[in-house]
């Protein structure tokens, strides 16, 4: 199953919103695509 970058971003954002430490999650996520 192919996941587009948009879908990945949406999933990551949902993850971040559930997370207690969103800052670290965002940094890790953008480091992953950057």
CSV table of C-alpha atoms in Angstrom, one decimal:
chain,number,residue,atom,x,y,z
A,1,UNK,CA,0.0,0.0,0.0
A,2,UNK,CA,1.4,3.3,-1.0
A,3,UNK,CA,1.2,6.2,1.4
A,4,UNK,CA,1.5,9.7,0.1
A,5,UNK,CA,3.5,12.4,1.9
A,6,UNK,CA,0.2,14.2,2.8
A,7,UNK,CA,-1.2,11.0,4.4
A,8,UNK,CA,2.0,10.5,6.3
A,9,UNK,CA,1.9,14.1,7.5
A,10,UNK,CA,-1.7,13.7,8.6
A,11,UNK,CA,-0.9,10.5,10.5
A,12,UNK,CA,2.1,12.1,12.1
A,13,UNK,CA,0.0,15.1,13.2
A,14,UNK,CA,-2.7,12.8,14.7
A,15,UNK,CA,0.2,11.0,16.5
A,16,UNK,CA,1.5,14.3,17.8
A,17,UNK,CA,-1.8,15.5,19.0
A,18,UNK,CA,-2.2,12.3,21.1
A,19,UNK,CA,1.3,12.5,22.4
A,20,UNK,CA,2.3,14.1,25.7
A,21,UNK,CA,5.6,15.4,24.2
A,22,UNK,CA,4.6,16.8,20.8
A,23,UNK,CA,7.8,18.9,20.4
A,24,UNK,CA,10.1,15.9,20.2
A,25,UNK,CA,7.8,14.1,17.9
A,26,UNK,CA,7.7,17.0,15.5
A,27,UNK,CA,11.4,17.3,15.5
A,28,UNK,CA,11.9,13.6,14.8
A,29,UNK,CA,9.3,13.7,12.1
A,30,UNK,CA,10.8,16.6,10.2
A,31,UNK,CA,14.3,15.2,10.6
A,32,UNK,CA,13.0,12.1,9.0
A,33,UNK,CA,11.7,13.8,5.9
A,34,UNK,CA,14.4,16.6,5.8
